[in-house]
Every structure is written in structure tokens, then in C-alpha cells.
Short mmCIF file of N, CA and C in Angstrom, two decimals:
data_model
loop_
_atom_site.label_atom_id
_atom_site.label_comp_id
_atom_site.label_asym_id
_atom_site.label_seq_id
_atom_site.Cartn_x
_atom_site.Cartn_y
_atom_site.Cartn_z
N UNK A 1 -7.06 -2.03 -18.26
CA UNK A 1 -8.36 -2.34 -17.68
C UNK A 1 -8.94 -1.07 -17.06
N UNK A 2 -10.22 -0.85 -17.27
CA UNK A 2 -10.91 0.30 -16.69
C UNK A 2 -10.89 0.19 -15.17
N UNK A 3 -10.81 1.34 -14.50
CA UNK A 3 -10.79 1.35 -13.04
C UNK A 3 -12.05 0.74 -12.44
N UNK A 4 -13.20 0.99 -13.06
CA UNK A 4 -14.45 0.43 -12.53
C UNK A 4 -14.42 -1.10 -12.59
N UNK A 5 -13.87 -1.64 -13.67
CA UNK A 5 -13.75 -3.10 -13.79
C UNK A 5 -12.75 -3.64 -12.77
N UNK A 6 -11.66 -2.92 -12.57
CA UNK A 6 -10.67 -3.33 -11.58
C UNK A 6 -11.30 -3.35 -10.19
N UNK A 7 -12.09 -2.33 -9.87
CA UNK A 7 -12.78 -2.28 -8.59
C UNK A 7 -13.72 -3.46 -8.41
N UNK A 8 -14.43 -3.81 -9.46
CA UNK A 8 -15.35 -4.97 -9.41
C UNK A 8 -14.57 -6.27 -9.19
N UNK A 9 -13.43 -6.40 -9.86
CA UNK A 9 -12.63 -7.61 -9.71
C UNK A 9 -12.02 -7.73 -8.31
N UNK A 10 -11.55 -6.62 -7.78
CA UNK A 10 -11.01 -6.64 -6.41
C UNK A 10 -12.13 -6.99 -5.42
N UNK A 11 -13.29 -6.38 -5.61
CA UNK A 11 -14.43 -6.66 -4.73
C UNK A 11 -14.77 -8.14 -4.78
N UNK A 12 -14.89 -8.70 -5.97
CA UNK A 12 -15.25 -10.12 -6.12
C UNK A 12 -14.20 -11.03 -5.48
N UNK A 13 -12.94 -10.63 -5.55
CA UNK A 13 -11.85 -11.44 -5.05
C UNK A 13 -11.66 -11.30 -3.54
N UNK A 14 -11.84 -10.10 -2.99
CA UNK A 14 -11.36 -9.82 -1.65
C UNK A 14 -12.40 -9.35 -0.63
N UNK A 15 -13.62 -9.08 -1.04
CA UNK A 15 -14.62 -8.55 -0.12
C UNK A 15 -15.16 -9.64 0.80
N UNK A 16 -15.12 -9.39 2.11
CA UNK A 16 -15.64 -10.30 3.10
C UNK A 16 -16.60 -9.55 4.02
N UNK A 17 -17.58 -10.24 4.57
CA UNK A 17 -18.46 -9.66 5.57
C UNK A 17 -18.37 -10.51 6.83
N UNK A 18 -18.64 -9.88 7.96
CA UNK A 18 -18.55 -10.53 9.26
C UNK A 18 -18.15 -9.48 10.27
N UNK A 19 -17.41 -9.86 11.28
CA UNK A 19 -16.89 -8.89 12.26
C UNK A 19 -15.38 -8.95 12.22
N UNK A 20 -14.76 -7.82 11.91
CA UNK A 20 -13.31 -7.77 11.75
C UNK A 20 -12.75 -6.61 12.56
N UNK A 21 -11.63 -6.83 13.22
CA UNK A 21 -10.93 -5.77 13.94
C UNK A 21 -9.78 -5.31 13.05
N UNK A 22 -9.75 -4.02 12.76
CA UNK A 22 -8.70 -3.45 11.91
C UNK A 22 -7.47 -3.12 12.76
N UNK A 23 -6.33 -2.88 12.12
CA UNK A 23 -5.10 -2.51 12.81
C UNK A 23 -5.32 -1.33 13.72
N UNK A 24 -6.18 -0.40 13.30
CA UNK A 24 -6.48 0.81 14.07
C UNK A 24 -7.29 0.52 15.32
N UNK A 25 -7.80 -0.71 15.45
CA UNK A 25 -8.65 -1.06 16.57
C UNK A 25 -10.13 -0.91 16.25
N UNK A 26 -10.44 -0.29 15.13
CA UNK A 26 -11.83 -0.14 14.71
C UNK A 26 -12.39 -1.52 14.37
N UNK A 27 -13.70 -1.68 14.65
CA UNK A 27 -14.40 -2.91 14.29
C UNK A 27 -15.29 -2.59 13.10
N UNK A 28 -15.27 -3.48 12.10
CA UNK A 28 -16.06 -3.26 10.90
C UNK A 28 -16.76 -4.54 10.48
N UNK A 29 -17.85 -4.39 9.79
CA UNK A 29 -18.58 -5.54 9.27
C UNK A 29 -18.21 -5.86 7.83
N UNK A 30 -17.35 -5.04 7.26
CA UNK A 30 -16.93 -5.22 5.87
C UNK A 30 -15.41 -5.16 5.82
N UNK A 31 -14.81 -6.08 5.11
CA UNK A 31 -13.35 -6.18 5.10
C UNK A 31 -12.88 -6.54 3.70
N UNK A 32 -11.76 -5.95 3.30
CA UNK A 32 -11.13 -6.32 2.03
C UNK A 32 -9.86 -7.08 2.37
N UNK A 33 -9.89 -8.39 2.13
CA UNK A 33 -8.75 -9.24 2.41
C UNK A 33 -7.72 -9.05 1.29
N UNK A 34 -6.83 -8.14 1.54
CA UNK A 34 -5.83 -7.75 0.55
C UNK A 34 -5.02 -8.92 0.02
N UNK A 35 -4.82 -9.93 0.86
CA UNK A 35 -4.02 -11.06 0.41
C UNK A 35 -4.70 -11.83 -0.71
N UNK A 36 -5.99 -11.73 -0.80
CA UNK A 36 -6.70 -12.42 -1.87
C UNK A 36 -6.41 -11.78 -3.23
N UNK A 37 -6.37 -10.44 -3.32
CA UNK A 37 -6.04 -9.84 -4.61
C UNK A 37 -4.54 -9.81 -4.85
N UNK A 38 -3.75 -9.80 -3.77
CA UNK A 38 -2.30 -9.80 -3.93
C UNK A 38 -1.78 -11.18 -4.35
N UNK A 39 -2.52 -12.23 -4.00
CA UNK A 39 -2.10 -13.59 -4.33
C UNK A 39 -2.53 -14.01 -5.73
N UNK A 40 -3.31 -13.19 -6.39
CA UNK A 40 -3.75 -13.46 -7.76
C UNK A 40 -2.81 -12.70 -8.69
N UNK A 41 -1.85 -13.36 -9.34
CA UNK A 41 -0.84 -12.65 -10.11
C UNK A 41 -1.41 -11.80 -11.25
N UNK A 42 -2.48 -12.24 -11.87
CA UNK A 42 -3.07 -11.47 -12.97
C UNK A 42 -3.73 -10.21 -12.43
N UNK A 43 -4.48 -10.34 -11.34
CA UNK A 43 -5.14 -9.18 -10.73
C UNK A 43 -4.12 -8.22 -10.14
N UNK A 44 -3.11 -8.74 -9.45
CA UNK A 44 -2.07 -7.89 -8.89
C UNK A 44 -1.34 -7.11 -9.98
N UNK A 45 -1.07 -7.76 -11.10
CA UNK A 45 -0.41 -7.08 -12.21
C UNK A 45 -1.28 -5.94 -12.75
N UNK A 46 -2.59 -6.17 -12.85
CA UNK A 46 -3.51 -5.11 -13.32
C UNK A 46 -3.54 -3.96 -12.32
N UNK A 47 -3.52 -4.26 -11.03
CA UNK A 47 -3.48 -3.23 -10.00
C UNK A 47 -2.22 -2.39 -10.14
N UNK A 48 -1.08 -3.04 -10.26
CA UNK A 48 0.20 -2.33 -10.38
C UNK A 48 0.23 -1.46 -11.63
N UNK A 49 -0.24 -1.99 -12.73
CA UNK A 49 -0.26 -1.22 -13.98
C UNK A 49 -1.12 0.04 -13.82
N UNK A 50 -2.26 -0.09 -13.13
CA UNK A 50 -3.14 1.05 -12.92
C UNK A 50 -2.55 2.07 -11.95
N UNK A 51 -1.64 1.63 -11.08
CA UNK A 51 -1.03 2.54 -10.10
C UNK A 51 0.11 3.38 -10.67
N UNK A 52 0.67 2.98 -11.79
CA UNK A 52 1.83 3.68 -12.36
C UNK A 52 1.62 5.19 -12.44
N UNK A 53 0.48 5.68 -12.95
CA UNK A 53 0.31 7.14 -13.04
C UNK A 53 0.25 7.85 -11.68
N UNK A 54 0.06 7.10 -10.60
CA UNK A 54 0.01 7.70 -9.26
C UNK A 54 1.39 7.96 -8.67
N UNK A 55 2.42 7.33 -9.24
CA UNK A 55 3.77 7.49 -8.69
C UNK A 55 4.22 8.93 -8.92
N UNK A 56 4.51 9.64 -7.82
CA UNK A 56 4.93 11.05 -7.97
C UNK A 56 6.21 11.20 -8.78
N UNK A 57 6.23 12.23 -9.59
CA UNK A 57 7.42 12.54 -10.38
C UNK A 57 8.59 12.77 -9.44
N UNK A 58 9.74 12.26 -9.80
CA UNK A 58 10.94 12.44 -8.99
C UNK A 58 11.17 11.33 -7.99
N UNK A 59 10.24 10.38 -7.90
CA UNK A 59 10.44 9.25 -6.98
C UNK A 59 11.67 8.46 -7.42
N UNK A 60 12.55 8.18 -6.46
CA UNK A 60 13.76 7.42 -6.75
C UNK A 60 13.67 5.98 -6.26
N UNK A 61 12.88 5.77 -5.19
CA UNK A 61 12.73 4.43 -4.60
C UNK A 61 11.28 4.25 -4.17
N UNK A 62 10.73 3.08 -4.45
CA UNK A 62 9.41 2.70 -3.94
C UNK A 62 9.63 1.82 -2.72
N UNK A 63 8.98 2.16 -1.61
CA UNK A 63 9.18 1.42 -0.36
C UNK A 63 7.89 0.75 0.08
N UNK A 64 7.84 -0.57 -0.02
CA UNK A 64 6.66 -1.34 0.37
C UNK A 64 6.73 -1.72 1.83
N UNK A 65 5.59 -1.55 2.52
CA UNK A 65 5.54 -1.85 3.94
C UNK A 65 5.18 -3.30 4.19
N UNK A 66 5.84 -3.88 5.18
CA UNK A 66 5.57 -5.23 5.62
C UNK A 66 4.11 -5.35 6.05
N UNK A 67 3.39 -6.26 5.67
CA UNK A 67 3.65 -7.36 4.77
C UNK A 67 2.89 -7.12 3.47
N UNK A 68 1.70 -6.52 3.54
CA UNK A 68 0.87 -6.38 2.35
C UNK A 68 1.44 -5.46 1.29
N UNK A 69 2.27 -4.50 1.67
CA UNK A 69 2.84 -3.59 0.69
C UNK A 69 3.94 -4.23 -0.14
N UNK A 70 4.48 -5.35 0.31
CA UNK A 70 5.60 -5.99 -0.39
C UNK A 70 5.20 -6.52 -1.77
N UNK A 71 4.12 -7.30 -1.90
CA UNK A 71 3.77 -7.74 -3.25
C UNK A 71 3.36 -6.59 -4.15
N UNK A 72 2.69 -5.58 -3.59
CA UNK A 72 2.26 -4.44 -4.39
C UNK A 72 3.47 -3.67 -4.91
N UNK A 73 4.43 -3.40 -4.04
CA UNK A 73 5.61 -2.62 -4.46
C UNK A 73 6.45 -3.40 -5.46
N UNK A 74 6.52 -4.71 -5.32
CA UNK A 74 7.28 -5.53 -6.26
C UNK A 74 6.66 -5.46 -7.65
N UNK A 75 5.33 -5.62 -7.71
CA UNK A 75 4.64 -5.53 -9.00
C UNK A 75 4.74 -4.13 -9.58
N UNK A 76 4.61 -3.12 -8.74
CA UNK A 76 4.69 -1.73 -9.21
C UNK A 76 6.10 -1.42 -9.72
N UNK A 77 7.11 -1.92 -9.03
CA UNK A 77 8.48 -1.73 -9.48
C UNK A 77 8.72 -2.34 -10.86
N UNK A 78 8.09 -3.45 -11.11
CA UNK A 78 8.21 -4.09 -12.41
C UNK A 78 7.65 -3.21 -13.52
N UNK A 79 6.59 -2.48 -13.22
CA UNK A 79 5.96 -1.62 -14.22
C UNK A 79 6.64 -0.26 -14.36
N UNK A 80 7.29 0.21 -13.30
CA UNK A 80 7.93 1.54 -13.35
C UNK A 80 9.42 1.47 -13.62
N UNK A 81 10.03 0.34 -13.31
CA UNK A 81 11.48 0.23 -13.42
C UNK A 81 12.19 0.83 -12.22
N UNK A 82 11.45 1.30 -11.22
CA UNK A 82 12.07 1.90 -10.03
C UNK A 82 12.52 0.82 -9.06
N UNK A 83 13.65 1.06 -8.38
CA UNK A 83 14.09 0.10 -7.37
C UNK A 83 13.14 0.10 -6.18
N UNK A 84 13.11 -1.02 -5.48
CA UNK A 84 12.19 -1.19 -4.35
C UNK A 84 12.94 -1.47 -3.06
N UNK A 85 12.37 -0.97 -1.98
CA UNK A 85 12.81 -1.30 -0.63
C UNK A 85 11.66 -2.00 0.06
N UNK A 86 11.99 -2.94 0.92
CA UNK A 86 11.00 -3.69 1.66
C UNK A 86 11.16 -3.31 3.12
N UNK A 87 10.16 -2.63 3.67
CA UNK A 87 10.29 -2.00 4.98
C UNK A 87 9.66 -2.88 6.06
N UNK A 88 10.49 -3.24 7.03
CA UNK A 88 10.03 -4.02 8.18
C UNK A 88 9.36 -3.09 9.20
N UNK A 89 8.56 -3.69 10.08
CA UNK A 89 7.98 -2.90 11.18
C UNK A 89 9.08 -2.53 12.17
N UNK A 90 10.07 -3.41 12.29
CA UNK A 90 11.26 -3.09 13.06
C UNK A 90 12.41 -3.94 12.53
N UNK A 91 13.61 -3.40 12.66
CA UNK A 91 14.79 -4.10 12.17
C UNK A 91 14.99 -5.39 12.96
N UNK A 92 15.45 -6.42 12.28
CA UNK A 92 15.77 -7.68 12.94
C UNK A 92 17.10 -7.53 13.69
N UNK A 93 17.30 -8.38 14.69
CA UNK A 93 18.54 -8.33 15.48
C UNK A 93 19.64 -9.16 14.84
N UNK A 94 19.42 -9.67 13.65
CA UNK A 94 20.40 -10.51 12.98
C UNK A 94 20.46 -10.14 11.50
N UNK A 95 21.32 -10.81 10.75
CA UNK A 95 21.46 -10.51 9.32
C UNK A 95 21.97 -9.09 9.11
N UNK A 96 21.34 -8.38 8.20
CA UNK A 96 21.78 -7.00 7.91
C UNK A 96 21.34 -6.02 8.99
N UNK A 97 20.35 -6.42 9.80
CA UNK A 97 19.82 -5.58 10.88
C UNK A 97 19.23 -4.27 10.36
N UNK A 98 18.78 -4.30 9.12
CA UNK A 98 18.26 -3.09 8.49
C UNK A 98 16.74 -3.02 8.63
N UNK A 99 16.23 -1.80 8.73
CA UNK A 99 14.79 -1.58 8.73
C UNK A 99 14.24 -1.77 7.33
N UNK A 100 14.97 -1.29 6.33
CA UNK A 100 14.55 -1.40 4.93
C UNK A 100 15.56 -2.25 4.17
N UNK A 101 15.09 -3.35 3.61
CA UNK A 101 15.93 -4.23 2.82
C UNK A 101 15.76 -3.88 1.34
N UNK A 102 16.72 -4.26 0.54
CA UNK A 102 16.64 -3.99 -0.90
C UNK A 102 17.31 -2.67 -1.24
N UNK A 103 16.61 -1.81 -1.96
CA UNK A 103 17.19 -0.53 -2.40
C UNK A 103 17.52 0.37 -1.22
N UNK A 104 18.57 1.14 -1.38
CA UNK A 104 18.97 2.12 -0.37
C UNK A 104 17.96 3.26 -0.34
N UNK A 105 17.56 3.70 0.85
CA UNK A 105 16.59 4.79 0.98
C UNK A 105 17.23 6.09 1.48
N UNK A 106 18.35 6.01 2.16
CA UNK A 106 19.00 7.21 2.70
C UNK A 106 19.38 8.16 1.57
N UNK A 107 18.98 9.41 1.72
CA UNK A 107 19.31 10.42 0.73
C UNK A 107 18.49 10.33 -0.54
N UNK A 108 17.49 9.49 -0.57
CA UNK A 108 16.65 9.29 -1.76
C UNK A 108 15.24 9.83 -1.54
N UNK A 109 14.61 10.19 -2.67
CA UNK A 109 13.19 10.57 -2.61
C UNK A 109 12.38 9.28 -2.70
N UNK A 110 11.76 8.94 -1.58
CA UNK A 110 11.09 7.66 -1.41
C UNK A 110 9.58 7.86 -1.40
N UNK A 111 8.86 6.98 -2.06
CA UNK A 111 7.40 6.95 -1.99
C UNK A 111 7.00 5.65 -1.31
N UNK A 112 6.23 5.78 -0.25
CA UNK A 112 5.74 4.62 0.51
C UNK A 112 4.62 3.94 -0.29
N UNK A 113 4.59 2.62 -0.28
CA UNK A 113 3.54 1.85 -0.96
C UNK A 113 2.89 0.92 0.06
N UNK A 114 1.56 1.01 0.13
CA UNK A 114 0.78 0.18 1.06
C UNK A 114 -0.39 -0.40 0.30
N UNK A 115 -1.02 -1.39 0.85
CA UNK A 115 -2.16 -2.01 0.18
C UNK A 115 -3.47 -1.34 0.57
N UNK A 116 -3.89 -1.47 1.82
CA UNK A 116 -5.15 -0.89 2.27
C UNK A 116 -4.86 0.07 3.42
N UNK A 117 -5.49 1.26 3.38
CA UNK A 117 -5.27 2.28 4.40
C UNK A 117 -6.60 2.62 5.07
N UNK A 118 -6.58 2.63 6.41
CA UNK A 118 -7.74 3.09 7.18
C UNK A 118 -7.35 4.41 7.85
N UNK A 119 -6.42 4.36 8.80
CA UNK A 119 -5.97 5.59 9.46
C UNK A 119 -4.58 6.00 8.98
N UNK A 120 -3.83 5.06 8.43
CA UNK A 120 -2.48 5.35 7.97
C UNK A 120 -1.44 5.25 9.06
N UNK A 121 -1.81 4.63 10.18
CA UNK A 121 -0.90 4.56 11.32
C UNK A 121 0.45 3.93 11.01
N UNK A 122 0.46 2.80 10.31
CA UNK A 122 1.74 2.15 10.01
C UNK A 122 2.54 2.96 8.99
N UNK A 123 1.87 3.62 8.09
CA UNK A 123 2.58 4.48 7.14
C UNK A 123 3.32 5.58 7.89
N UNK A 124 2.65 6.19 8.87
CA UNK A 124 3.27 7.28 9.66
C UNK A 124 4.47 6.73 10.43
N UNK A 125 4.31 5.60 11.10
CA UNK A 125 5.42 5.02 11.86
C UNK A 125 6.62 4.71 10.97
N UNK A 126 6.35 4.04 9.85
CA UNK A 126 7.45 3.66 8.94
C UNK A 126 8.08 4.89 8.29
N UNK A 127 7.26 5.89 7.95
CA UNK A 127 7.80 7.13 7.38
C UNK A 127 8.73 7.80 8.37
N UNK A 128 8.32 7.90 9.63
CA UNK A 128 9.17 8.53 10.64
C UNK A 128 10.49 7.78 10.79
N UNK A 129 10.42 6.43 10.79
CA UNK A 129 11.64 5.62 10.91
C UNK A 129 12.56 5.84 9.71
N UNK A 130 12.00 5.84 8.49
CA UNK A 130 12.81 6.03 7.29
C UNK A 130 13.37 7.45 7.19
N UNK A 131 12.57 8.43 7.59
CA UNK A 131 13.08 9.81 7.61
C UNK A 131 14.26 9.94 8.57
N UNK A 132 14.18 9.27 9.72
CA UNK A 132 15.28 9.31 10.69
C UNK A 132 16.56 8.70 10.11
N UNK A 133 16.39 7.82 9.12
CA UNK A 133 17.54 7.20 8.46
C UNK A 133 17.96 7.95 7.20
N UNK A 134 17.36 9.12 6.94
CA UNK A 134 17.79 9.97 5.83
C UNK A 134 16.93 9.96 4.59
N UNK A 135 15.81 9.27 4.59
CA UNK A 135 14.94 9.26 3.40
C UNK A 135 14.11 10.53 3.34
N UNK A 136 13.86 11.01 2.13
CA UNK A 136 12.97 12.14 1.90
C UNK A 136 11.61 11.57 1.45
N UNK A 137 10.58 11.76 2.28
CA UNK A 137 9.28 11.16 1.99
C UNK A 137 8.18 12.21 2.12
N UNK A 138 7.44 12.39 1.04
CA UNK A 138 6.29 13.33 1.05
C UNK A 138 5.01 12.67 0.55
N UNK A 139 5.13 11.46 -0.01
CA UNK A 139 3.99 10.82 -0.64
C UNK A 139 3.89 9.35 -0.26
N UNK A 140 2.65 8.88 -0.26
CA UNK A 140 2.37 7.45 -0.09
C UNK A 140 1.32 7.05 -1.11
N UNK A 141 1.41 5.82 -1.57
CA UNK A 141 0.45 5.25 -2.51
C UNK A 141 -0.24 4.09 -1.82
N UNK A 142 -1.50 3.85 -2.18
CA UNK A 142 -2.17 2.65 -1.70
C UNK A 142 -3.13 2.15 -2.77
N UNK A 143 -3.48 0.88 -2.66
CA UNK A 143 -4.46 0.31 -3.57
C UNK A 143 -5.85 0.77 -3.16
N UNK A 144 -6.17 0.63 -1.86
CA UNK A 144 -7.50 1.00 -1.36
C UNK A 144 -7.36 1.94 -0.16
N UNK A 145 -7.97 3.11 -0.26
CA UNK A 145 -8.12 4.01 0.88
C UNK A 145 -9.55 3.84 1.35
N UNK A 146 -9.72 3.37 2.57
CA UNK A 146 -11.07 3.16 3.10
C UNK A 146 -11.79 4.48 3.36
N UNK A 147 -11.13 5.60 3.13
CA UNK A 147 -11.66 6.94 3.38
C UNK A 147 -11.82 7.69 2.06
N UNK A 148 -12.66 8.73 2.04
CA UNK A 148 -12.79 9.53 0.82
C UNK A 148 -11.62 10.51 0.61
N UNK A 149 -10.85 10.79 1.67
CA UNK A 149 -9.73 11.72 1.59
C UNK A 149 -8.52 11.13 2.32
N UNK A 150 -7.44 11.88 2.35
CA UNK A 150 -6.25 11.47 3.08
C UNK A 150 -6.56 11.46 4.58
N UNK A 151 -6.31 10.36 5.28
CA UNK A 151 -6.54 10.33 6.73
C UNK A 151 -5.71 11.38 7.45
N UNK A 152 -6.27 11.97 8.49
CA UNK A 152 -5.62 13.05 9.23
C UNK A 152 -4.20 12.72 9.70
N UNK A 153 -3.93 11.52 10.23
CA UNK A 153 -2.56 11.24 10.67
C UNK A 153 -1.52 11.37 9.55
N UNK A 154 -1.90 11.04 8.33
CA UNK A 154 -0.96 11.17 7.21
C UNK A 154 -0.72 12.64 6.88
N UNK A 155 -1.79 13.41 6.83
CA UNK A 155 -1.66 14.84 6.55
C UNK A 155 -0.81 15.51 7.63
N UNK A 156 -1.04 15.13 8.89
CA UNK A 156 -0.26 15.71 10.00
C UNK A 156 1.22 15.34 9.90
N UNK A 157 1.52 14.22 9.28
CA UNK A 157 2.91 13.79 9.09
C UNK A 157 3.52 14.38 7.82
N UNK A 158 2.77 15.25 7.14
CA UNK A 158 3.28 15.87 5.91
C UNK A 158 3.24 14.96 4.71
N UNK A 159 2.30 14.02 4.70
CA UNK A 159 2.21 13.06 3.60
C UNK A 159 0.93 13.27 2.79
N UNK A 160 1.06 13.13 1.49
CA UNK A 160 -0.08 13.14 0.58
C UNK A 160 -0.32 11.69 0.19
N UNK A 161 -1.56 11.23 0.35
CA UNK A 161 -1.90 9.86 -0.01
C UNK A 161 -2.53 9.83 -1.39
N UNK A 162 -2.00 8.98 -2.26
CA UNK A 162 -2.53 8.78 -3.61
C UNK A 162 -3.13 7.37 -3.64
N UNK A 163 -4.45 7.29 -3.72
CA UNK A 163 -5.12 6.00 -3.69
C UNK A 163 -5.63 5.62 -5.07
N UNK A 164 -5.43 4.37 -5.43
CA UNK A 164 -5.98 3.88 -6.68
C UNK A 164 -7.50 3.83 -6.58
N UNK A 165 -7.99 3.34 -5.45
CA UNK A 165 -9.43 3.18 -5.24
C UNK A 165 -9.80 3.59 -3.82
N UNK A 166 -11.04 4.03 -3.62
CA UNK A 166 -11.59 4.19 -2.29
C UNK A 166 -12.66 3.12 -2.11
N UNK A 167 -13.17 2.99 -0.91
CA UNK A 167 -14.23 2.00 -0.65
C UNK A 167 -15.41 2.21 -1.59
N UNK A 168 -15.69 3.48 -1.93
CA UNK A 168 -16.82 3.78 -2.82
C UNK A 168 -16.61 3.22 -4.24
N UNK A 169 -15.35 3.01 -4.64
CA UNK A 169 -15.05 2.51 -5.98
C UNK A 169 -15.20 0.99 -6.09
N UNK A 170 -15.29 0.32 -4.94
CA UNK A 170 -15.35 -1.12 -4.94
C UNK A 170 -16.82 -1.55 -4.92
N UNK A 171 -17.22 -2.18 -5.98
CA UNK A 171 -18.63 -2.54 -6.13
C UNK A 171 -18.77 -4.03 -6.39
N UNK A 172 -19.91 -4.59 -6.01
CA UNK A 172 -20.14 -6.00 -6.30
C UNK A 172 -20.12 -6.26 -7.81
N UNK A 173 -19.77 -7.43 -8.16
CA UNK A 173 -19.74 -7.81 -9.57
C UNK A 173 -18.97 -9.10 -9.71
N UNK A 174 -18.91 -9.57 -10.88
CA UNK A 174 -18.17 -10.82 -11.12
C UNK A 174 -16.90 -10.49 -11.87
N UNK A 175 -15.92 -11.32 -11.65
CA UNK A 175 -14.65 -11.09 -12.34
C UNK A 175 -14.61 -11.83 -13.64
#
């Protein structure tokens, strides 16, 4: 599927207007409800297929961030054959007590996978946590970067953001 068509389909599925508070604390009148495109298996599969060329060479593990990055990383793993880790915001006090479930990240070249990025705050936090546990992380992928470039917090953390789409790529249309 062409990227422009994919952008139109995501817009038709997930674009909302109103007043929304983002994770960063910013207030916006336009919002992309990621769960709407992530809950559509056909659209999510098209998104994952389009993201495959963005996966940096040498990636050993794809790490999806709780919660929106989990469906994206699972679909992307299906298309790349790469193992996936599911990264919690914090480790649970029970069970395995691990921050990242699934594939092992210690000693591996890991690429973070997220759905929508505004400032990249959670990517930075999770990257720091995974690096402390031995993961090598230099790249992050996202479906939508609300910015035209890599947000400053990601660059300051030594991360390159590879976005499938920016807000400018999402246009009204019918699916």
C-alpha cells in the first residue's frame, strides 16, 4: 500500500478533534487515537509491513513499549522475523519481575518501537532502563511522529527516530 493511502486510512480511522492532554502535558485540539488503528488487524498489518524498511540493519530484538507499542511490535516482528520484547513502564513486584518480557535484551542490539511520539519522553525513560540492564540501543521506530524531526529529548539520549509518518503525512480521506 502506498504511504499516502496508509496515511489517509490512519487519519480516517484514528483522527479525533476536541481537547486532549498528551503524555507530555501539552494540550492539543487534534489527536490520533492509536488504539483505533492498532485494533484494526488489516490496517495494523499494513502499518507493520510499511515499517519493515525502517528497521535498522543489525537489530537483534524489537522492543515495544507498554501499551501502544505492544501491538505494533508484535505485527512488525511477524513481518521481520525478529524476536520481540514487551517493555513495561516499571517491573512488576511479582511473576518474573522483569522490566522487559519476551525476548532477552541484555547484550543485544535493540530497537525501540512506539506508536505515536510527541516529545519521546517514555522512549527516553525506557531506553535508559534497558541500557542499564545491558541493552545496546541507538534507534527507535514509531508509526507517527507528531514532529517534523526527531524530538530533542531523543537526540539528547543518543537516539535516532525513524518515523513511518509525521502529522503532515496524515490527511483526511476515506478508507
